[in-house]
Short mmCIF file of C-alpha atoms in Angstrom, two decimals:
data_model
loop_
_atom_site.label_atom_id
_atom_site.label_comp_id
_atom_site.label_asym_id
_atom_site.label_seq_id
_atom_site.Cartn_x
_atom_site.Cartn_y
_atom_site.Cartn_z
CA UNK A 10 117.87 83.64 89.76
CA UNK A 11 120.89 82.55 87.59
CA UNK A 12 119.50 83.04 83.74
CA UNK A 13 123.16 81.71 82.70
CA UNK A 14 122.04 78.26 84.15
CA UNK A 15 119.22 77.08 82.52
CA UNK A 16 118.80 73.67 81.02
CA UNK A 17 116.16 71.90 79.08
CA UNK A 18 115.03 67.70 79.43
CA UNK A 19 112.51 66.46 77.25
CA UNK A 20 111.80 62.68 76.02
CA UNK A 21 111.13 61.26 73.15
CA UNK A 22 109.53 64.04 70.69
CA UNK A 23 110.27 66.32 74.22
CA UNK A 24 113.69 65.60 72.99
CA UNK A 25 113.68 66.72 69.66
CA UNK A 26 111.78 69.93 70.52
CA UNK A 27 114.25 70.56 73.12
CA UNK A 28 116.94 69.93 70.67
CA UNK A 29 115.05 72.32 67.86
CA UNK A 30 114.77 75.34 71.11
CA UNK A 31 118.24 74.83 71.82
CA UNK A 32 119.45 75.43 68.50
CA UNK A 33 117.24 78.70 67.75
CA UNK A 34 117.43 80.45 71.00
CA UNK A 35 119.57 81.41 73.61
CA UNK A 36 117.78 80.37 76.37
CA UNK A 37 119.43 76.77 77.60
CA UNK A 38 123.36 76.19 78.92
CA UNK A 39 122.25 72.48 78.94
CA UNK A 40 120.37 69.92 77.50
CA UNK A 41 119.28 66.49 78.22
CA UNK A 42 117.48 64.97 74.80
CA UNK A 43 116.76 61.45 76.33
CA UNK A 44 115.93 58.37 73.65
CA UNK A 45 116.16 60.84 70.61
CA UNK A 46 118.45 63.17 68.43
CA UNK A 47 118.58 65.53 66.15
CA UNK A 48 116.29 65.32 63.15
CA UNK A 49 118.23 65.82 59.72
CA UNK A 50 115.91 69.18 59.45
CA UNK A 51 117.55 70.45 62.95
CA UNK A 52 121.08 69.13 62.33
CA UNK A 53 121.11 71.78 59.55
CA UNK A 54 120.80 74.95 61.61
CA UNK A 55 123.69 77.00 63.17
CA UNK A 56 122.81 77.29 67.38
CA UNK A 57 122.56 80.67 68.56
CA UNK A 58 125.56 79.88 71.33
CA UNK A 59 127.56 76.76 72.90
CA UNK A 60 126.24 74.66 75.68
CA UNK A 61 126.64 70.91 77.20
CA UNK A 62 124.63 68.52 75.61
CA UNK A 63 123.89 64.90 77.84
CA UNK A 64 122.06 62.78 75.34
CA UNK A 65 120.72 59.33 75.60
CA UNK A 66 119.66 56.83 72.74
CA UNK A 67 118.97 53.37 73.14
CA UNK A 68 120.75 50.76 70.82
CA UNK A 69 116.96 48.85 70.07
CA UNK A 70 114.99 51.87 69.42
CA UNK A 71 112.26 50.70 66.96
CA UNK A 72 110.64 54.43 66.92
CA UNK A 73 113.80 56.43 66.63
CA UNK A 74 116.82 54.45 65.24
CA UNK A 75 120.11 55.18 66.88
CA UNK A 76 121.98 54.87 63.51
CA UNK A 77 119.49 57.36 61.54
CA UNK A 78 116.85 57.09 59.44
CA UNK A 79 113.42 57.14 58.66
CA UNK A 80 110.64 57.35 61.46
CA UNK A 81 107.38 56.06 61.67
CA UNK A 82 106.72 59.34 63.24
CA UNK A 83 107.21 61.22 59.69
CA UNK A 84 111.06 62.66 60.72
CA UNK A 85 113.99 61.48 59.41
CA UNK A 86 116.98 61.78 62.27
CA UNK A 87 120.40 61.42 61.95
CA UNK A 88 122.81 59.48 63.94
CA UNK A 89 122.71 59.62 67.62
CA UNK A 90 127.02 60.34 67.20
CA UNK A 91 126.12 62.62 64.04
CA UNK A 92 123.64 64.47 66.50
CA UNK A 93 126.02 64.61 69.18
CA UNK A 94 129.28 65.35 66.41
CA UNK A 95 126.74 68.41 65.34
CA UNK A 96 126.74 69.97 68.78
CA UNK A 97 130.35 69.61 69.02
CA UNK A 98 130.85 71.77 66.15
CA UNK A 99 128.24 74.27 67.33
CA UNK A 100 129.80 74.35 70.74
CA UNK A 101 133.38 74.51 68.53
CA UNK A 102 134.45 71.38 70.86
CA UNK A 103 137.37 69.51 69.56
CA UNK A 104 135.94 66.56 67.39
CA UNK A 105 139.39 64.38 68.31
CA UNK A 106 139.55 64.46 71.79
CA UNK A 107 136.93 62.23 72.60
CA UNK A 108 136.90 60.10 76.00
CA UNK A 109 134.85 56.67 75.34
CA UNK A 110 133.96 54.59 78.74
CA UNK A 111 131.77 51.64 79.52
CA UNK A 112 129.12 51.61 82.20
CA UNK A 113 126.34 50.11 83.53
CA UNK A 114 122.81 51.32 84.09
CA UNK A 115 120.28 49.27 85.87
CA UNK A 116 119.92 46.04 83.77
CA UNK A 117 122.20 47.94 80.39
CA UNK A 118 125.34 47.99 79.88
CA UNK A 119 126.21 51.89 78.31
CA UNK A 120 129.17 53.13 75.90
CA UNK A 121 129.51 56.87 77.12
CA UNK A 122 131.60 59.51 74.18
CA UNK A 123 132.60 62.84 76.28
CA UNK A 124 133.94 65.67 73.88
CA UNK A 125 135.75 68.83 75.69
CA UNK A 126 137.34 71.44 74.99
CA UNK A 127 134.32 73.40 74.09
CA UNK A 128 133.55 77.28 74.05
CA UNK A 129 132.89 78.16 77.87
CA UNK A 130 133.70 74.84 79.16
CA UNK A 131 130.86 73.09 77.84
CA UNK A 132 130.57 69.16 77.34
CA UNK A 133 129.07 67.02 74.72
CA UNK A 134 128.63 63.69 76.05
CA UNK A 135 126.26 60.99 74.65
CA UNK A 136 125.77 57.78 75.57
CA UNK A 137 124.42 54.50 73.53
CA UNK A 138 122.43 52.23 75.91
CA UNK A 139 122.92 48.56 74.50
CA UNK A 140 119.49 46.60 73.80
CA UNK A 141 117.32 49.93 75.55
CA UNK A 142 114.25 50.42 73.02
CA UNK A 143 112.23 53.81 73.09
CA UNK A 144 112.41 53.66 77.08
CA UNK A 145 113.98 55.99 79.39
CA UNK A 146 113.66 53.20 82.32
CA UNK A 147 117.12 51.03 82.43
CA UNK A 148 116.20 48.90 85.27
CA UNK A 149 116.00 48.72 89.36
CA UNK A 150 118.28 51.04 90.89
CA UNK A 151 119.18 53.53 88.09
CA UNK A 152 119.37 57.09 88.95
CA UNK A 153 119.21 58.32 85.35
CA UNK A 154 117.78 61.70 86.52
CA UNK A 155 120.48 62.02 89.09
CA UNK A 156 123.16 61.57 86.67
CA UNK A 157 121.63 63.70 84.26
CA UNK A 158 121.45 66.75 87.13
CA UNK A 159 124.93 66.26 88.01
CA UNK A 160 125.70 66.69 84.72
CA UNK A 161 124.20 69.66 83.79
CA UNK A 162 124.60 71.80 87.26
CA UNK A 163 128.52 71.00 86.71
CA UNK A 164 128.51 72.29 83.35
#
């Protein structure tokens, strides 16, 4: 068993616990936080070592808002790009050399933001799916969870 290769998926509030683990323990290499980010509470703490980050937020979230804010679930977030900007400083990635492509998923069209240059050769890459609400379902024929494996087990 490889304990140097273990990641962490979670949904929703899955996603913001598995961002909260990954910042106070050493125990991922990856992360998948799909249709959340950071709260402003676990933007503020220092992770306890680098690792690639694949996050997902949809553009029409009406339960966690993409641009930040206040939930109805009682946590304010910040930015799906702050949340992602906040890993590439934990993971000491360099902030300017970001890689922005277009893609399509199912029925969405996505803008993916891939930061590199990270400690160990980790990548922070998040991607805004335009018109997705709270839904990790992007249409017939998406293979999010194959991406999302690829991902990680490369990094």
């Amino acid at each position: 068993m490889n304990f140097n290769k273990t990641y962490g998926i979670g949904i929703s509030n899955g996603a913001l616990f598995i961002n909260k683990v990954a910042k106070e323990t050493k125990l991922f290499s990856g992360i998948a936080p799909i249709i959340s980010q950071q709260s402003d509470v676990i933007s503020k703490i220092n992770s306890k070592r680098s690792l690639s980050v694949y996050q997902i937020n949809g553009t029409s979230d009406d339960l966690i808002p993409f641009e930040g804010g206040s939930s109805m679930i009682g946590h304010t977030f910040v930015s799906a790009k702050k949340s992602a900007e906040n890993w590439v400083k934990n993971s000491n990635c360099e902030l300017n050399n970001i890689i922005e492509t277009e893609h399509k998923w199912g029925d969405f069209s996505v803008s993916s933001f891939l930061y590199g240059d990270c400690d160990n050769n980790h990548i922070i890459k998040y991607h805004l799916v335009k018109g997705a609400g709270h839904q990790a379902n992007f249409g017939g024929g998406d293979l999010l969870y194959s991406r999302i494996w690829d991902f990680l087990k490369e990094h």
